[in-house]
mmCIF file of C-alpha atoms in Angstrom:
data_model
loop_
_atom_site.group_PDB
_atom_site.id
_atom_site.type_symbol
_atom_site.label_atom_id
_atom_site.label_comp_id
_atom_site.label_asym_id
_atom_site.label_seq_id
_atom_site.Cartn_x
_atom_site.Cartn_y
_atom_site.Cartn_z
ATOM 1 C CA UNK A 21 -13.373 9.438 -15.350
ATOM 2 C CA UNK A 22 -12.722 6.853 -18.060
ATOM 3 C CA UNK A 23 -10.246 7.307 -20.883
ATOM 4 C CA UNK A 24 -12.296 6.463 -24.023
ATOM 5 C CA UNK A 25 -9.609 4.589 -25.937
ATOM 6 C CA UNK A 26 -8.839 2.330 -22.957
ATOM 7 C CA UNK A 27 -12.341 0.865 -22.903
ATOM 8 C CA UNK A 28 -14.387 -0.590 -25.787
ATOM 9 C CA UNK A 29 -17.589 1.158 -26.721
ATOM 10 C CA UNK A 30 -20.914 -0.596 -27.220
ATOM 11 C CA UNK A 31 -22.725 -1.212 -30.468
ATOM 12 C CA UNK A 32 -26.379 -2.162 -31.017
ATOM 13 C CA UNK A 33 -27.161 -5.551 -32.538
ATOM 14 C CA UNK A 34 -30.831 -6.564 -32.845
ATOM 15 C CA UNK A 35 -31.921 -4.246 -30.016
ATOM 16 C CA UNK A 36 -29.144 -5.480 -27.737
ATOM 17 C CA UNK A 37 -25.928 -3.648 -26.897
ATOM 18 C CA UNK A 38 -22.640 -5.524 -27.067
ATOM 19 C CA UNK A 39 -19.124 -4.282 -26.522
ATOM 20 C CA UNK A 40 -16.715 -4.350 -29.454
ATOM 21 C CA UNK A 41 -14.550 -6.955 -27.763
ATOM 22 C CA UNK A 42 -17.526 -9.174 -26.907
ATOM 23 C CA UNK A 43 -18.541 -9.264 -30.566
ATOM 24 C CA UNK A 44 -14.955 -9.972 -31.573
ATOM 25 C CA UNK A 45 -14.694 -12.732 -28.972
ATOM 26 C CA UNK A 46 -17.942 -14.341 -30.176
ATOM 27 C CA UNK A 47 -16.860 -14.366 -33.822
ATOM 28 C CA UNK A 48 -13.403 -15.583 -32.788
ATOM 29 C CA UNK A 49 -14.922 -18.455 -30.790
ATOM 30 C CA UNK A 50 -17.083 -19.579 -33.717
ATOM 31 C CA UNK A 51 -14.084 -19.617 -36.073
ATOM 32 C CA UNK A 52 -11.957 -21.385 -33.447
ATOM 33 C CA UNK A 53 -14.593 -24.130 -33.084
ATOM 34 C CA UNK A 54 -14.653 -24.460 -36.857
ATOM 35 C CA UNK A 55 -10.867 -24.912 -36.967
ATOM 36 C CA UNK A 56 -11.080 -27.408 -34.094
ATOM 37 C CA UNK A 57 -13.688 -29.361 -36.046
ATOM 38 C CA UNK A 58 -11.496 -29.339 -39.176
ATOM 39 C CA UNK A 59 -8.464 -30.361 -37.091
ATOM 40 C CA UNK A 60 -10.297 -33.346 -35.570
ATOM 41 C CA UNK A 61 -11.587 -34.447 -38.965
ATOM 42 C CA UNK A 62 -8.156 -34.200 -40.585
ATOM 43 C CA UNK A 63 -6.455 -35.978 -37.681
ATOM 44 C CA UNK A 64 -8.979 -38.812 -37.748
ATOM 45 C CA UNK A 65 -8.427 -39.161 -41.489
ATOM 46 C CA UNK A 66 -4.637 -38.741 -41.596
ATOM 47 C CA UNK A 67 -2.421 -37.916 -38.602
ATOM 48 C CA UNK A 68 0.448 -37.088 -40.946
ATOM 49 C CA UNK A 69 -1.485 -34.159 -42.408
ATOM 50 C CA UNK A 70 0.649 -30.998 -42.501
ATOM 51 C CA UNK A 71 -1.885 -28.798 -40.691
ATOM 52 C CA UNK A 72 -2.371 -31.424 -37.984
ATOM 53 C CA UNK A 73 1.386 -31.905 -37.603
ATOM 54 C CA UNK A 74 2.028 -28.175 -37.157
ATOM 55 C CA UNK A 75 -0.723 -27.798 -34.548
ATOM 56 C CA UNK A 76 0.433 -30.888 -32.651
ATOM 57 C CA UNK A 77 4.054 -29.747 -32.702
ATOM 58 C CA UNK A 78 3.154 -26.318 -31.319
ATOM 59 C CA UNK A 79 0.929 -27.710 -28.558
ATOM 60 C CA UNK A 80 3.376 -30.458 -27.562
ATOM 61 C CA UNK A 81 6.337 -28.056 -27.544
ATOM 62 C CA UNK A 82 4.572 -25.555 -25.308
ATOM 63 C CA UNK A 83 3.210 -28.317 -23.065
ATOM 64 C CA UNK A 84 6.691 -29.798 -22.607
ATOM 65 C CA UNK A 85 8.161 -26.369 -21.869
ATOM 66 C CA UNK A 86 5.521 -25.436 -19.300
ATOM 67 C CA UNK A 87 5.866 -28.884 -17.745
ATOM 68 C CA UNK A 88 9.639 -28.423 -17.405
ATOM 69 C CA UNK A 89 9.204 -25.285 -15.284
ATOM 70 C CA UNK A 90 7.991 -27.359 -12.328
ATOM 71 C CA UNK A 91 7.592 -31.103 -11.824
ATOM 72 C CA UNK A 92 5.158 -30.580 -8.926
ATOM 73 C CA UNK A 93 2.570 -28.641 -10.913
ATOM 74 C CA UNK A 94 -0.527 -30.878 -11.314
ATOM 75 C CA UNK A 95 -1.962 -31.733 -14.710
ATOM 76 C CA UNK A 96 -5.008 -29.515 -14.170
ATOM 77 C CA UNK A 97 -2.795 -26.441 -13.710
ATOM 78 C CA UNK A 98 -0.616 -27.278 -16.726
ATOM 79 C CA UNK A 99 -3.741 -27.737 -18.814
ATOM 80 C CA UNK A 100 -5.002 -24.347 -17.662
ATOM 81 C CA UNK A 101 -1.663 -22.685 -18.487
ATOM 82 C CA UNK A 102 -1.701 -24.247 -21.956
ATOM 83 C CA UNK A 103 -5.298 -23.078 -22.405
ATOM 84 C CA UNK A 104 -4.260 -19.530 -21.456
ATOM 85 C CA UNK A 105 -1.495 -19.558 -24.045
ATOM 86 C CA UNK A 106 -3.685 -20.939 -26.853
ATOM 87 C CA UNK A 107 -6.666 -18.730 -25.986
ATOM 88 C CA UNK A 108 -4.703 -15.477 -25.808
ATOM 89 C CA UNK A 109 -2.651 -16.335 -28.890
ATOM 90 C CA UNK A 110 -5.764 -17.155 -30.916
ATOM 91 C CA UNK A 111 -7.473 -13.919 -29.889
ATOM 92 C CA UNK A 112 -4.327 -11.914 -30.647
ATOM 93 C CA UNK A 113 -4.013 -13.441 -34.119
ATOM 94 C CA UNK A 114 -7.721 -13.035 -34.825
ATOM 95 C CA UNK A 115 -7.493 -9.400 -33.714
ATOM 96 C CA UNK A 116 -4.582 -8.908 -36.098
ATOM 97 C CA UNK A 117 -6.658 -10.262 -38.997
ATOM 98 C CA UNK A 118 -9.492 -7.901 -38.098
ATOM 99 C CA UNK A 119 -7.048 -5.000 -37.950
ATOM 100 C CA UNK A 120 -5.891 -5.793 -41.465
ATOM 101 C CA UNK A 121 -9.489 -5.817 -42.726
ATOM 102 C CA UNK A 122 -10.238 -2.630 -40.795
ATOM 103 C CA UNK A 123 -7.434 -0.802 -42.582
ATOM 104 C CA UNK A 124 -9.374 -1.374 -45.804
ATOM 105 C CA UNK A 125 -12.859 -0.996 -44.274
ATOM 106 C CA UNK A 126 -12.412 1.521 -41.409
ATOM 107 C CA UNK A 127 -16.032 1.151 -40.273
ATOM 108 C CA UNK A 128 -15.119 -2.263 -38.836
ATOM 109 C CA UNK A 129 -13.386 -0.426 -35.986
ATOM 110 C CA UNK A 130 -16.804 0.684 -34.764
ATOM 111 C CA UNK A 131 -17.975 -2.900 -34.291
ATOM 112 C CA UNK A 132 -14.860 -4.983 -33.646
ATOM 113 C CA UNK A 133 -11.794 -4.549 -31.492
ATOM 114 C CA UNK A 134 -9.020 -7.037 -30.559
ATOM 115 C CA UNK A 135 -10.018 -8.784 -27.330
ATOM 116 C CA UNK A 136 -6.611 -8.277 -25.676
ATOM 117 C CA UNK A 137 -7.085 -4.498 -25.961
ATOM 118 C CA UNK A 138 -9.986 -4.799 -23.500
ATOM 119 C CA UNK A 139 -8.541 -4.101 -20.065
ATOM 120 C CA UNK A 140 -11.504 -5.861 -18.420
ATOM 121 C CA UNK A 141 -10.800 -9.065 -20.338
ATOM 122 C CA UNK A 142 -7.127 -9.014 -19.366
ATOM 123 C CA UNK A 143 -7.956 -8.258 -15.732
ATOM 124 C CA UNK A 144 -10.417 -11.172 -15.610
ATOM 125 C CA UNK A 145 -7.766 -13.630 -16.805
ATOM 126 C CA UNK A 146 -5.177 -12.145 -14.420
ATOM 127 C CA UNK A 147 -7.444 -12.193 -11.350
ATOM 128 C CA UNK A 148 -8.530 -15.781 -11.976
ATOM 129 C CA UNK A 149 -4.928 -16.952 -12.453
ATOM 130 C CA UNK A 150 -3.620 -15.196 -9.327
ATOM 131 C CA UNK A 151 -6.516 -16.379 -7.141
ATOM 132 C CA UNK A 152 -6.061 -19.969 -8.331
ATOM 133 C CA UNK A 153 -2.331 -19.760 -7.546
ATOM 134 C CA UNK A 154 -3.200 -18.666 -3.987
ATOM 135 C CA UNK A 155 -5.683 -21.539 -3.643
ATOM 136 C CA UNK A 156 -2.999 -23.880 -4.958
ATOM 137 C CA UNK A 157 -0.650 -22.532 -2.282
ATOM 138 C CA UNK A 158 -3.110 -23.554 0.442
ATOM 139 C CA UNK A 159 -3.624 -26.954 -1.179
ATOM 140 C CA UNK A 160 0.116 -27.533 -1.297
ATOM 141 C CA UNK A 161 1.064 -26.158 2.136
ATOM 142 C CA UNK A 162 -2.107 -26.405 4.184
ATOM 143 C CA UNK A 163 -3.251 -23.599 6.470
ATOM 144 C CA UNK A 164 0.386 -22.657 7.145
ATOM 145 C CA UNK A 165 0.284 -20.836 3.816
ATOM 146 C CA UNK A 166 -1.763 -18.085 5.470
ATOM 147 C CA UNK A 167 1.377 -17.021 7.345
ATOM 148 C CA UNK A 168 2.528 -15.467 4.072
ATOM 149 C CA UNK A 169 -0.195 -12.843 4.536
ATOM 150 C CA UNK A 170 -0.987 -12.757 8.269
ATOM 151 C CA UNK A 171 1.944 -12.532 10.762
ATOM 152 C CA UNK A 172 0.651 -15.126 13.212
ATOM 153 C CA UNK A 173 4.115 -15.816 14.621
ATOM 154 C CA UNK A 174 4.688 -12.131 15.262
ATOM 155 C CA UNK A 175 1.790 -12.073 17.746
ATOM 156 C CA UNK A 176 3.060 -15.065 19.696
ATOM 157 C CA UNK A 177 5.607 -15.198 22.475
ATOM 158 C CA UNK A 178 8.895 -15.561 20.647
ATOM 159 C CA UNK A 179 10.952 -15.942 23.793
ATOM 160 C CA UNK A 180 10.521 -15.989 27.534
ATOM 161 C CA UNK A 181 9.669 -12.644 29.053
ATOM 162 C CA UNK A 182 12.557 -11.323 31.156
ATOM 163 C CA UNK A 183 12.231 -9.886 34.658
ATOM 164 C CA UNK A 184 13.319 -6.589 36.059
ATOM 165 C CA UNK A 185 14.339 -3.481 34.079
ATOM 166 C CA UNK A 186 14.909 -5.532 30.894
ATOM 167 C CA UNK A 187 11.158 -6.033 30.541
ATOM 168 C CA UNK A 188 10.795 -2.527 29.021
ATOM 169 C CA UNK A 189 13.373 -3.323 26.351
ATOM 170 C CA UNK A 190 11.637 -6.662 25.753
ATOM 171 C CA UNK A 191 8.290 -4.916 25.215
ATOM 172 C CA UNK A 192 9.822 -2.410 22.755
ATOM 173 C CA UNK A 193 11.539 -5.154 20.776
ATOM 174 C CA UNK A 194 8.347 -7.204 20.742
ATOM 175 C CA UNK A 195 6.310 -4.255 19.441
ATOM 176 C CA UNK A 196 8.892 -3.595 16.720
ATOM 177 C CA UNK A 197 8.845 -7.276 15.817
ATOM 178 C CA UNK A 198 5.051 -7.197 15.387
ATOM 179 C CA UNK A 199 5.143 -3.950 13.381
ATOM 180 C CA UNK A 200 7.867 -5.323 11.106
ATOM 181 C CA UNK A 201 5.874 -8.489 10.584
ATOM 182 C CA UNK A 202 2.765 -6.488 9.705
ATOM 183 C CA UNK A 203 4.741 -4.374 7.248
ATOM 184 C CA UNK A 204 6.296 -7.400 5.529
ATOM 185 C CA UNK A 205 2.973 -9.185 5.171
ATOM 186 C CA UNK A 206 1.347 -5.961 3.983
ATOM 187 C CA UNK A 207 3.927 -5.985 1.183
ATOM 188 C CA UNK A 208 2.818 -9.526 0.352
ATOM 189 C CA UNK A 209 -0.748 -8.295 -0.125
ATOM 190 C CA UNK A 210 0.527 -5.479 -2.344
ATOM 191 C CA UNK A 211 2.566 -8.034 -4.312
ATOM 192 C CA UNK A 212 -0.547 -10.077 -5.105
ATOM 193 C CA UNK A 213 -2.291 -6.938 -6.384
ATOM 194 C CA UNK A 214 0.805 -6.026 -8.387
ATOM 195 C CA UNK A 215 0.696 -9.419 -10.099
ATOM 196 C CA UNK A 216 -2.805 -8.721 -11.404
ATOM 197 C CA UNK A 217 -1.929 -5.173 -12.439
ATOM 198 C CA UNK A 218 1.255 -6.266 -14.205
ATOM 199 C CA UNK A 219 -0.417 -9.082 -16.159
ATOM 200 C CA UNK A 220 -3.342 -6.862 -17.153
ATOM 201 C CA UNK A 221 -1.408 -3.815 -18.320
ATOM 202 C CA UNK A 222 1.446 -5.698 -20.002
ATOM 203 C CA UNK A 223 -0.926 -7.549 -22.329
ATOM 204 C CA UNK A 224 -3.096 -4.479 -22.911
ATOM 205 C CA UNK A 225 -0.333 -2.004 -23.744
ATOM 206 C CA UNK A 226 1.670 -4.303 -26.003
ATOM 207 C CA UNK A 227 -1.280 -5.372 -28.151
ATOM 208 C CA UNK A 228 -2.918 -1.948 -28.172
ATOM 209 C CA UNK A 229 0.326 -0.200 -29.152
ATOM 210 C CA UNK A 230 0.827 -2.414 -32.195
ATOM 211 C CA UNK A 231 -2.802 -1.961 -33.256
ATOM 212 C CA UNK A 232 -2.368 1.824 -33.168
ATOM 213 C CA UNK A 233 0.973 1.595 -34.973
ATOM 214 C CA UNK A 234 -0.527 -0.532 -37.751
ATOM 215 C CA UNK A 235 -3.414 1.902 -38.246
ATOM 216 C CA UNK A 236 -1.153 4.959 -38.307
ATOM 217 C CA UNK A 237 1.278 3.449 -40.816
ATOM 218 C CA UNK A 238 -1.507 2.260 -43.111
ATOM 219 C CA UNK A 239 -3.186 5.664 -43.029
ATOM 220 C CA UNK A 240 0.131 7.390 -43.689
ATOM 221 C CA UNK A 241 0.989 5.192 -46.664
ATOM 222 C CA UNK A 242 -2.533 5.456 -48.032
ATOM 223 C CA UNK A 243 -2.360 9.248 -47.812
ATOM 224 C CA UNK A 244 1.076 9.406 -49.444
ATOM 225 C CA UNK A 245 0.823 6.654 -52.064
ATOM 226 C CA UNK A 246 -2.932 5.847 -52.138
ATOM 227 C CA UNK A 247 -2.153 2.125 -51.666
ATOM 228 C CA UNK A 248 -0.708 0.167 -48.727
ATOM 229 C CA UNK A 249 3.007 -0.547 -49.246
ATOM 230 C CA UNK A 250 5.736 -2.570 -47.565
ATOM 231 C CA UNK A 251 5.664 -0.742 -44.212
ATOM 232 C CA UNK A 252 2.271 -2.141 -43.117
ATOM 233 C CA UNK A 253 3.411 -5.657 -44.033
ATOM 234 C CA UNK A 254 6.483 -5.266 -41.829
ATOM 235 C CA UNK A 255 4.305 -4.082 -38.960
ATOM 236 C CA UNK A 256 2.006 -7.083 -39.468
ATOM 237 C CA UNK A 257 5.009 -9.419 -39.319
ATOM 238 C CA UNK A 258 6.176 -7.782 -36.092
ATOM 239 C CA UNK A 259 2.656 -7.929 -34.656
ATOM 240 C CA UNK A 260 2.579 -11.665 -35.353
ATOM 241 C CA UNK A 261 5.704 -12.033 -33.238
ATOM 242 C CA UNK A 262 4.320 -9.767 -30.507
ATOM 243 C CA UNK A 263 1.040 -11.740 -30.450
ATOM 244 C CA UNK A 264 2.940 -14.960 -29.822
ATOM 245 C CA UNK A 265 5.330 -13.465 -27.265
ATOM 246 C CA UNK A 266 2.606 -11.772 -25.237
ATOM 247 C CA UNK A 267 0.533 -14.954 -25.052
ATOM 248 C CA UNK A 268 3.650 -16.889 -24.039
ATOM 249 C CA UNK A 269 4.755 -14.338 -21.405
ATOM 250 C CA UNK A 270 1.277 -14.107 -19.863
ATOM 251 C CA UNK A 271 0.963 -17.895 -19.533
ATOM 252 C CA UNK A 272 4.539 -18.266 -18.278
ATOM 253 C CA UNK A 273 4.117 -15.604 -15.573
ATOM 254 C CA UNK A 274 0.943 -17.246 -14.292
ATOM 255 C CA UNK A 275 2.806 -20.572 -14.184
ATOM 256 C CA UNK A 276 5.642 -18.918 -12.231
ATOM 257 C CA UNK A 277 3.100 -17.638 -9.691
ATOM 258 C CA UNK A 278 1.912 -21.213 -9.218
ATOM 259 C CA UNK A 279 5.495 -22.348 -8.742
ATOM 260 C CA UNK A 280 6.104 -19.599 -6.168
ATOM 261 C CA UNK A 281 3.009 -20.799 -4.277
ATOM 262 C CA UNK A 282 4.447 -24.295 -3.925
ATOM 263 C CA UNK A 283 6.433 -23.219 -0.891
ATOM 264 C CA UNK A 284 5.347 -21.046 1.988
ATOM 265 C CA UNK A 285 7.668 -18.512 3.633
#
């Protein structure tokens, strides 16, 4: 049974059905490409342009920070982490703009919804990041990395089998050793699943909660004073901060998972 508000509904566009978040993502991508085009034009014309300088400062600052977390992380991974940050941040900010329009034109909620409030979207990003970190672990450690998940050593002969009555104790200890190894590596499998679940739900709940809060406050002020007042503006300011922090935390956690995969147990 699905909880309706946790999943976007579908709307018909030219005889095709699209989810709210897919429509939002498509519009967001078009506007992002437009800004990228403007950025490249302005930078080619004048690198000292204020807009260009702000964008460059933000990207370089985040790139330097992510690069300082680990010196071993390859450029491809750092580029991916930076992409995650920019992509999630852009979608969060674009969703905030749509929320502001939707408070004035409520019917927009039927067609558009912030992408980060789609649990499928968040899960896709989380699964891809966690799987790549596991692949990176094998690339960095070779096949020995599999010992993090499968207790190969536990099935081997850890010491020479004794003779006489002590053999029974040896067998019991060996069985306990194997069972303990299986339990520990089972926890490792659970940990990988927990990573995906944590990334998915953290981004979903934080963005969704602020969307609901903004709508409720706007409706309340509209009902009481017939015009939006200061309260919605304060919520928008806080949502700007939350949008940045959630994009940063998501990207940073994925980077930490890569760093943890650098060394095998």
